[in-house]
PDB file of C-alpha atoms in Angstrom:
ATOM      1  CA  MET A  22       0.304 -21.969  -7.155  1.00  0.00           C
ATOM      2  CA  ASP A  23       2.749 -20.024  -4.974  1.00  0.00           C
ATOM      3  CA  SER A  24       1.829 -16.344  -5.114  1.00  0.00           C
ATOM      4  CA  SER A  25       4.734 -15.032  -3.029  1.00  0.00           C
ATOM      5  CA  TYR A  26       6.368 -12.953  -5.723  1.00  0.00           C
ATOM      6  CA  LEU A  27       8.200 -10.988  -3.047  1.00  0.00           C
ATOM      7  CA  ASN A  28       9.591 -13.149  -0.256  1.00  0.00           C
ATOM      8  CA  ARG A  29      11.870 -10.886   1.727  1.00  0.00           C
ATOM      9  CA  ILE A  30      13.519  -7.485   1.831  1.00  0.00           C
ATOM     10  CA  THR A  31      16.912  -6.823   3.414  1.00  0.00           C
ATOM     11  CA  LEU A  32      18.213  -3.391   4.344  1.00  0.00           C
ATOM     12  CA  SER A  33      21.892  -2.472   4.278  1.00  0.00           C
ATOM     13  CA  PRO A  34      21.853   1.126   5.584  1.00  0.00           C
ATOM     14  CA  PRO A  35      24.650   3.611   4.899  1.00  0.00           C
ATOM     15  CA  SER A  36      27.375   4.202   7.442  1.00  0.00           C
ATOM     16  CA  GLY A  37      28.678   7.411   8.959  1.00  0.00           C
ATOM     17  CA  GLU A  38      26.626  10.573   9.076  1.00  0.00           C
ATOM     18  CA  ARG A  39      24.186   9.319   6.442  1.00  0.00           C
ATOM     19  CA  LYS A  40      22.703   6.794   8.845  1.00  0.00           C
ATOM     20  CA  ASP A  41      21.435   9.672  11.000  1.00  0.00           C
ATOM     21  CA  SER A  42      19.649  11.405   8.117  1.00  0.00           C
ATOM     22  CA  TYR A  43      16.208  10.822   6.596  1.00  0.00           C
ATOM     23  CA  PRO A  44      14.848   8.200   6.138  1.00  0.00           C
ATOM     24  CA  PHE A  45      17.308   6.183   8.224  1.00  0.00           C
ATOM     25  CA  ASN A  46      16.624   8.349  11.274  1.00  0.00           C
ATOM     26  CA  ILE A  47      13.073   6.988  11.387  1.00  0.00           C
ATOM     27  CA  PRO A  48      13.274   4.373  14.189  1.00  0.00           C
ATOM     28  CA  ALA A  49      11.315   1.675  12.361  1.00  0.00           C
ATOM     29  CA  ILE A  50      13.575   1.976   9.324  1.00  0.00           C
ATOM     30  CA  GLY A  51      16.815   2.569  11.218  1.00  0.00           C
ATOM     31  CA  ASN A  52      16.265  -0.648  13.177  1.00  0.00           C
ATOM     32  CA  LEU A  53      15.204  -2.705  10.161  1.00  0.00           C
ATOM     33  CA  LYS A  54      17.397  -5.585   9.032  1.00  0.00           C
ATOM     34  CA  SER A  55      14.996  -7.765   7.085  1.00  0.00           C
ATOM     35  CA  LEU A  56      11.280  -8.348   6.659  1.00  0.00           C
ATOM     36  CA  ARG A  57       9.520 -11.450   5.377  1.00  0.00           C
ATOM     37  CA  PHE A  58       6.427 -11.478   3.189  1.00  0.00           C
ATOM     38  CA  ASP A  59       5.104 -14.984   3.686  1.00  0.00           C
ATOM     39  CA  SER A  60       1.381 -14.203   3.433  1.00  0.00           C
ATOM     40  CA  LYS A  61      -0.680 -13.398   0.379  1.00  0.00           C
ATOM     41  CA  VAL A  62      -1.715 -10.139   2.057  1.00  0.00           C
ATOM     42  CA  THR A  63       0.689  -8.120   4.210  1.00  0.00           C
ATOM     43  CA  PHE A  64      -0.347  -4.938   6.005  1.00  0.00           C
ATOM     44  CA  LEU A  65       1.940  -2.165   7.234  1.00  0.00           C
ATOM     45  CA  VAL A  66       0.413  -0.100  10.046  1.00  0.00           C
ATOM     46  CA  GLY A  67       1.596   2.662  12.325  1.00  0.00           C
ATOM     47  CA  GLU A  68       1.182   6.282  13.329  1.00  0.00           C
ATOM     48  CA  ASN A  69       1.680   9.096  10.828  1.00  0.00           C
ATOM     49  CA  GLY A  70       5.392   9.518  10.204  1.00  0.00           C
ATOM     50  CA  SER A  71       6.269   6.023  11.419  1.00  0.00           C
ATOM     51  CA  GLY A  72       7.865   5.092   8.095  1.00  0.00           C
ATOM     52  CA  LYS A  73       5.379   2.626   6.627  1.00  0.00           C
ATOM     53  CA  SER A  74       4.679   4.607   3.442  1.00  0.00           C
ATOM     54  CA  THR A  75       8.369   5.427   3.065  1.00  0.00           C
ATOM     55  CA  LEU A  76       9.252   1.736   3.168  1.00  0.00           C
ATOM     56  CA  LEU A  77       6.349   0.813   0.880  1.00  0.00           C
ATOM     57  CA  GLU A  78       7.536   3.368  -1.682  1.00  0.00           C
ATOM     58  CA  ALA A  79      11.086   1.992  -1.515  1.00  0.00           C
ATOM     59  CA  ILE A  80       9.822  -1.561  -2.052  1.00  0.00           C
ATOM     60  CA  ALA A  81       7.804  -0.448  -5.071  1.00  0.00           C
ATOM     61  CA  ILE A  82      10.757   1.362  -6.640  1.00  0.00           C
ATOM     62  CA  ALA A  83      13.082  -1.569  -5.937  1.00  0.00           C
ATOM     63  CA  LEU A  84      10.615  -3.803  -7.799  1.00  0.00           C
ATOM     64  CA  GLY A  85      10.653  -1.500 -10.818  1.00  0.00           C
ATOM     65  CA  PHE A  86       7.530   0.617 -10.324  1.00  0.00           C
ATOM     66  CA  ASN A  87       7.289   4.335 -10.985  1.00  0.00           C
ATOM     67  CA  PRO A  88       7.758   6.334  -7.736  1.00  0.00           C
ATOM     68  CA  GLU A  89       4.485   8.218  -8.289  1.00  0.00           C
ATOM     69  CA  GLY A  90       2.486   5.085  -8.960  1.00  0.00           C
ATOM     70  CA  GLY A  91       1.074   3.060 -11.794  1.00  0.00           C
ATOM     71  CA  SER A  92       2.252  -0.085 -13.515  1.00  0.00           C
ATOM     72  CA  LYS A  93       5.818  -0.667 -14.651  1.00  0.00           C
ATOM     73  CA  ASN A  94       4.877   0.956 -17.974  1.00  0.00           C
ATOM     74  CA  PHE A  95       4.502   4.351 -16.281  1.00  0.00           C
ATOM     75  CA  SER A  96       7.593   6.556 -16.331  1.00  0.00           C
ATOM     76  CA  PHE A  97       6.213  10.068 -15.803  1.00  0.00           C
ATOM     77  CA  SER A  98       7.461  12.340 -13.044  1.00  0.00           C
ATOM     78  CA  THR A  99       5.913  15.537 -11.726  1.00  0.00           C
ATOM     79  CA  GLU A 100       8.242  16.049  -8.760  1.00  0.00           C
ATOM     80  CA  ASP A 101      11.121  13.975  -7.403  1.00  0.00           C
ATOM     81  CA  THR A 102      10.252  13.544  -3.735  1.00  0.00           C
ATOM     82  CA  CYS A 103      11.107   9.888  -3.134  1.00  0.00           C
ATOM     83  CA  SER A 104      13.759   8.990  -0.597  1.00  0.00           C
ATOM     84  CA  GLU A 105      16.961   7.088  -1.385  1.00  0.00           C
ATOM     85  CA  LEU A 106      15.866   4.129   0.721  1.00  0.00           C
ATOM     86  CA  HIS A 107      15.336   1.881  -2.305  1.00  0.00           C
ATOM     87  CA  GLU A 108      19.046   2.122  -3.113  1.00  0.00           C
ATOM     88  CA  TYR A 109      19.827   0.223   0.101  1.00  0.00           C
ATOM     89  CA  LEU A 110      17.131  -2.433  -0.208  1.00  0.00           C
ATOM     90  CA  LYS A 111      17.678  -5.924  -1.527  1.00  0.00           C
ATOM     91  CA  VAL A 112      14.533  -7.717  -2.625  1.00  0.00           C
ATOM     92  CA  SER A 113      14.317 -11.504  -2.653  1.00  0.00           C
ATOM     93  CA  LYS A 114      11.754 -12.693  -5.158  1.00  0.00           C
ATOM     94  CA  GLY A 115       9.933 -15.984  -5.602  1.00  0.00           C
ATOM     95  CA  TYR A 116      10.714 -18.327  -8.474  1.00  0.00           C
ATOM     96  CA  ILE A 117       7.459 -17.449 -10.263  1.00  0.00           C
ATOM     97  CA  ARG A 118       7.293 -14.052 -11.932  1.00  0.00           C
ATOM     98  CA  PRO A 119       4.071 -12.021 -11.656  1.00  0.00           C
ATOM     99  CA  LYS A 120       2.094 -11.373 -14.820  1.00  0.00           C
ATOM    100  CA  ASP A 121       0.694  -8.097 -13.499  1.00  0.00           C
ATOM    101  CA  GLY A 122       1.573  -5.451 -10.948  1.00  0.00           C
ATOM    102  CA  TYR A 123       0.643  -1.994  -9.744  1.00  0.00           C
ATOM    103  CA  PHE A 124       1.746   0.620  -7.249  1.00  0.00           C
ATOM    104  CA  LEU A 125      -1.086   2.785  -5.899  1.00  0.00           C
ATOM    105  CA  ARG A 126      -0.191   5.945  -4.013  1.00  0.00           C
ATOM    106  CA  ALA A 127      -3.275   7.718  -2.747  1.00  0.00           C
ATOM    107  CA  GLU A 128      -1.496  11.082  -2.674  1.00  0.00           C
ATOM    108  CA  SER A 129      -0.359  10.965  -6.311  1.00  0.00           C
ATOM    109  CA  PHE A 130      -3.185   9.055  -7.998  1.00  0.00           C
ATOM    110  CA  TYR A 131      -4.374  12.328  -9.550  1.00  0.00           C
ATOM    111  CA  ASN A 132      -1.066  12.478 -11.437  1.00  0.00           C
ATOM    112  CA  VAL A 133      -1.537   8.909 -12.653  1.00  0.00           C
ATOM    113  CA  ALA A 134      -5.005   9.779 -13.951  1.00  0.00           C
ATOM    114  CA  THR A 135      -3.603  12.834 -15.732  1.00  0.00           C
ATOM    115  CA  ASN A 136      -0.855  10.756 -17.331  1.00  0.00           C
ATOM    116  CA  ILE A 137      -3.365   8.173 -18.565  1.00  0.00           C
ATOM    117  CA  ASP A 138      -5.400  10.912 -20.285  1.00  0.00           C
ATOM    118  CA  ALA A 139      -2.208  12.336 -21.824  1.00  0.00           C
ATOM    119  CA  MET A 140      -1.101   8.939 -23.176  1.00  0.00           C
ATOM    120  CA  ASP A 141      -4.523   8.362 -24.715  1.00  0.00           C
ATOM    121  CA  ARG A 142      -4.517  11.783 -26.383  1.00  0.00           C
ATOM    122  CA  GLU A 143      -1.119  10.990 -27.873  1.00  0.00           C
ATOM    123  CA  GLY A 144      -2.086   7.432 -28.797  1.00  0.00           C
ATOM    124  CA  SER A 145       1.087   6.184 -27.131  1.00  0.00           C
ATOM    125  CA  PHE A 146      -0.112   2.593 -26.749  1.00  0.00           C
ATOM    126  CA  GLY A 147      -2.523   2.241 -29.655  1.00  0.00           C
ATOM    127  CA  ALA A 148      -5.586   0.987 -27.784  1.00  0.00           C
ATOM    128  CA  PRO A 149      -6.768   3.489 -25.154  1.00  0.00           C
ATOM    129  CA  VAL A 150      -5.076   2.915 -21.806  1.00  0.00           C
ATOM    130  CA  ILE A 151      -8.249   3.979 -20.007  1.00  0.00           C
ATOM    131  CA  GLY A 152      -9.917   0.856 -21.397  1.00  0.00           C
ATOM    132  CA  SER A 153      -8.105  -1.110 -18.695  1.00  0.00           C
ATOM    133  CA  TYR A 154      -9.601   1.172 -16.031  1.00  0.00           C
ATOM    134  CA  GLY A 155     -13.247   0.758 -17.005  1.00  0.00           C
ATOM    135  CA  GLY A 156     -13.325   3.019 -20.070  1.00  0.00           C
ATOM    136  CA  THR A 157     -14.173   6.320 -18.352  1.00  0.00           C
ATOM    137  CA  SER A 158     -11.535   8.953 -17.605  1.00  0.00           C
ATOM    138  CA  LEU A 159     -10.590   8.773 -13.953  1.00  0.00           C
ATOM    139  CA  HIS A 160     -10.884  12.566 -13.843  1.00  0.00           C
ATOM    140  CA  CYS A 161     -14.563  12.209 -14.776  1.00  0.00           C
ATOM    141  CA  GLN A 162     -15.220  10.153 -11.663  1.00  0.00           C
ATOM    142  CA  SER A 163     -15.169  11.029  -8.006  1.00  0.00           C
ATOM    143  CA  HIS A 164     -11.983  10.300  -6.097  1.00  0.00           C
ATOM    144  CA  GLY A 165     -13.537   7.216  -4.536  1.00  0.00           C
ATOM    145  CA  GLU A 166     -15.037   5.992  -7.802  1.00  0.00           C
ATOM    146  CA  SER A 167     -11.680   6.255  -9.561  1.00  0.00           C
ATOM    147  CA  PHE A 168      -9.956   4.267  -6.799  1.00  0.00           C
ATOM    148  CA  PHE A 169     -12.612   1.580  -6.941  1.00  0.00           C
ATOM    149  CA  SER A 170     -12.527   1.509 -10.740  1.00  0.00           C
ATOM    150  CA  LEU A 171      -8.794   0.839 -10.559  1.00  0.00           C
ATOM    151  CA  LEU A 172      -9.298  -2.035  -8.141  1.00  0.00           C
ATOM    152  CA  MET A 173     -12.174  -3.608 -10.074  1.00  0.00           C
ATOM    153  CA  ASN A 174     -10.938  -3.149 -13.629  1.00  0.00           C
ATOM    154  CA  ARG A 175      -7.175  -2.683 -13.830  1.00  0.00           C
ATOM    155  CA  PHE A 176      -5.987  -5.436 -11.488  1.00  0.00           C
ATOM    156  CA  PHE A 177      -5.941  -8.581 -13.612  1.00  0.00           C
ATOM    157  CA  GLY A 178      -4.693 -11.216 -11.163  1.00  0.00           C
ATOM    158  CA  SER A 179      -1.465 -13.226 -10.967  1.00  0.00           C
ATOM    159  CA  GLY A 180       0.161  -9.981  -9.882  1.00  0.00           C
ATOM    160  CA  ILE A 181       1.823  -8.098  -7.079  1.00  0.00           C
ATOM    161  CA  TYR A 182      -0.104  -5.052  -5.911  1.00  0.00           C
ATOM    162  CA  ILE A 183       1.453  -2.455  -3.633  1.00  0.00           C
ATOM    163  CA  LEU A 184      -1.150  -0.114  -2.167  1.00  0.00           C
ATOM    164  CA  ASP A 185      -0.511   2.966  -0.051  1.00  0.00           C
ATOM    165  CA  GLU A 186      -3.627   3.896   1.951  1.00  0.00           C
ATOM    166  CA  PRO A 187      -6.169   2.630  -0.612  1.00  0.00           C
ATOM    167  CA  GLU A 188      -8.974   3.429   1.853  1.00  0.00           C
ATOM    168  CA  ALA A 189      -8.246   7.165   1.625  1.00  0.00           C
ATOM    169  CA  ALA A 190     -11.102   7.796  -0.814  1.00  0.00           C
ATOM    170  CA  LEU A 191     -13.322   4.809  -0.086  1.00  0.00           C
ATOM    171  CA  SER A 192     -16.493   4.801   1.997  1.00  0.00           C
ATOM    172  CA  PRO A 193     -16.857   2.055   4.626  1.00  0.00           C
ATOM    173  CA  ALA A 194     -19.133   0.133   2.259  1.00  0.00           C
ATOM    174  CA  ARG A 195     -16.589   0.381  -0.550  1.00  0.00           C
ATOM    175  CA  GLN A 196     -13.840  -0.727   1.819  1.00  0.00           C
ATOM    176  CA  LEU A 197     -15.829  -3.885   2.483  1.00  0.00           C
ATOM    177  CA  SER A 198     -16.221  -4.356  -1.269  1.00  0.00           C
ATOM    178  CA  ALA A 199     -12.472  -3.845  -1.579  1.00  0.00           C
ATOM    179  CA  ILE A 200     -11.901  -6.742   0.846  1.00  0.00           C
ATOM    180  CA  SER A 201     -14.014  -8.945  -1.405  1.00  0.00           C
ATOM    181  CA  ARG A 202     -12.100  -7.845  -4.502  1.00  0.00           C
ATOM    182  CA  ILE A 203      -8.736  -8.371  -2.805  1.00  0.00           C
ATOM    183  CA  HIS A 204      -9.824 -11.895  -1.924  1.00  0.00           C
ATOM    184  CA  GLN A 205     -10.862 -12.578  -5.514  1.00  0.00           C
ATOM    185  CA  LEU A 206      -7.416 -11.518  -6.671  1.00  0.00           C
ATOM    186  CA  VAL A 207      -5.682 -13.537  -3.952  1.00  0.00           C
ATOM    187  CA  GLU A 208      -7.598 -16.561  -5.233  1.00  0.00           C
ATOM    188  CA  GLN A 209      -6.147 -15.676  -8.650  1.00  0.00           C
ATOM    189  CA  SER A 210      -2.568 -16.020  -7.375  1.00  0.00           C
ATOM    190  CA  SER A 211      -1.986 -12.408  -6.386  1.00  0.00           C
ATOM    191  CA  GLN A 212       0.038 -10.879  -3.575  1.00  0.00           C
ATOM    192  CA  PHE A 213      -0.753  -7.615  -1.785  1.00  0.00           C
ATOM    193  CA  ILE A 214       1.399  -5.340   0.347  1.00  0.00           C
ATOM    194  CA  ILE A 215      -0.763  -2.583   1.836  1.00  0.00           C
ATOM    195  CA  ALA A 216      -0.031   0.382   4.080  1.00  0.00           C
ATOM    196  CA  THR A 217      -3.290   1.333   5.756  1.00  0.00           C
ATOM    197  CA  HIS A 218      -5.068   2.998   8.671  1.00  0.00           C
ATOM    198  CA  SER A 219      -8.325   1.130   8.018  1.00  0.00           C
ATOM    199  CA  PRO A 220      -9.524  -1.284  10.732  1.00  0.00           C
ATOM    200  CA  LEU A 221     -11.875  -2.716   8.107  1.00  0.00           C
ATOM    201  CA  LEU A 222      -9.184  -3.674   5.606  1.00  0.00           C
ATOM    202  CA  LEU A 223      -6.969  -4.984   8.399  1.00  0.00           C
ATOM    203  CA  ALA A 224      -9.614  -7.595   9.210  1.00  0.00           C
ATOM    204  CA  TYR A 225      -8.744  -9.581   6.088  1.00  0.00           C
ATOM    205  CA  PRO A 226      -8.134 -13.124   7.392  1.00  0.00           C
ATOM    206  CA  HIS A 227      -4.807 -14.957   7.335  1.00  0.00           C
ATOM    207  CA  SER A 228      -2.897 -11.774   6.625  1.00  0.00           C
ATOM    208  CA  THR A 229       0.360 -10.603   8.173  1.00  0.00           C
ATOM    209  CA  ILE A 230       0.306  -7.273  10.017  1.00  0.00           C
ATOM    210  CA  TYR A 231       3.552  -5.410  10.686  1.00  0.00           C
ATOM    211  CA  SER A 232       3.315  -2.532  13.155  1.00  0.00           C
ATOM    212  CA  PHE A 233       5.751   0.391  12.859  1.00  0.00           C
ATOM    213  CA  SER A 234       6.700   2.182  16.071  1.00  0.00           C
ATOM    214  CA  ASP A 235       9.523   4.024  17.800  1.00  0.00           C
ATOM    215  CA  THR A 236      11.040   0.684  18.786  1.00  0.00           C
ATOM    216  CA  GLY A 237      11.029  -0.833  15.319  1.00  0.00           C
ATOM    217  CA  ILE A 238       8.784  -3.134  13.305  1.00  0.00           C
ATOM    218  CA  SER A 239       6.922  -6.010  14.942  1.00  0.00           C
ATOM    219  CA  ARG A 240       4.386  -8.554  13.810  1.00  0.00           C
ATOM    220  CA  VAL A 241       1.036  -8.162  15.583  1.00  0.00           C
ATOM    221  CA  ASP A 242      -2.394  -9.756  15.641  1.00  0.00           C
ATOM    222  CA  TYR A 243      -5.393  -7.841  14.359  1.00  0.00           C
ATOM    223  CA  GLU A 244      -6.957  -7.454  17.809  1.00  0.00           C
ATOM    224  CA  ASP A 245      -3.702  -5.993  19.141  1.00  0.00           C
ATOM    225  CA  THR A 246      -3.520  -3.178  16.602  1.00  0.00           C
ATOM    226  CA  GLU A 247      -4.240   0.324  17.818  1.00  0.00           C
ATOM    227  CA  HIS A 248      -6.669   0.678  14.902  1.00  0.00           C
ATOM    228  CA  PHE A 249      -8.868  -2.133  16.183  1.00  0.00           C
ATOM    229  CA  GLN A 250      -8.620  -1.214  19.846  1.00  0.00           C
ATOM    230  CA  ILE A 251      -9.393   2.496  19.443  1.00  0.00           C
ATOM    231  CA  THR A 252     -12.243   1.863  17.003  1.00  0.00           C
ATOM    232  CA  LYS A 253     -13.793  -0.788  19.247  1.00  0.00           C
ATOM    233  CA  TYR A 254     -13.444   1.348  22.369  1.00  0.00           C
ATOM    234  CA  PHE A 255     -14.955   4.378  20.642  1.00  0.00           C
ATOM    235  CA  MET A 256     -17.932   2.430  19.300  1.00  0.00           C
ATOM    236  CA  ASN A 257     -18.598   0.917  22.730  1.00  0.00           C
ATOM    237  CA  ASN A 258     -18.013   4.150  24.670  1.00  0.00           C
ATOM    238  CA  ARG A 259     -18.910   6.862  22.187  1.00  0.00           C
ATOM    239  CA  GLU A 260     -20.615   9.307  24.538  1.00  0.00           C
ATOM    240  CA  ARG A 261     -17.963   9.023  27.229  1.00  0.00           C
ATOM    241  CA  MET A 262     -15.113   9.528  24.779  1.00  0.00           C
ATOM    242  CA  LEU A 263     -16.787  12.505  23.139  1.00  0.00           C
ATOM    243  CA  ARG A 264     -17.310  14.136  26.514  1.00  0.00           C
ATOM    244  CA  GLU A 265     -13.616  13.737  27.267  1.00  0.00           C
ATOM    245  CA  LEU A 266     -12.513  14.934  23.825  1.00  0.00           C
ATOM    246  CA  LEU A 267     -14.782  17.960  23.812  1.00  0.00           C
ATOM    247  CA  SER A 268     -14.368  19.048  27.426  1.00  0.00           C
TER     248      SER A 268
END
């Protein structure tokens, strides 16, 4: 079964002075015309401030997700900080509609957990919402445990999952477990779009990696990512690098 629920995005940026304002003044976004998603797992990588999370957020909003994260059933808002980029994006979807979906933002997952507890106190959905997350309040787990609980329990398969730095709270061992879980879901007709800094997650085979830089967005191989190269060089030359860094 084809699991490409999102096939392509096309950007039609504003004209005039608006094109020189945020987020269109970010080189990777300002130079973007279209981007294909022809793999079951697509990674967005780049330096801090390169625009990958900004674009990921816009994609999520354009697909109908809450800007702060969650499924399409979430509509809470604690602070309106999203950019207007989604207003200029056109999303081209596959002919099969996903049965599930989720937008994970590492920076606002606390707000999602708070909203889940609030909905369950109010009985908004009848059966406790937290039941889909493993049954234990996410606030009663460590940051990493709550992330992993989301991945293991809430993602049902046949869905599109948009993840912004999911490794932020995960140990290296849990990141490896996350790769296994992602693969299970891919085998269940799921599609992932992930912004990450993790060289471990990036190793997922047969994925597409888009690198964001001052010259735009380009497709790269895993071994050509800065994440892989710096990590490998550090592990092979740890003492030398530390001497240079600490001198």
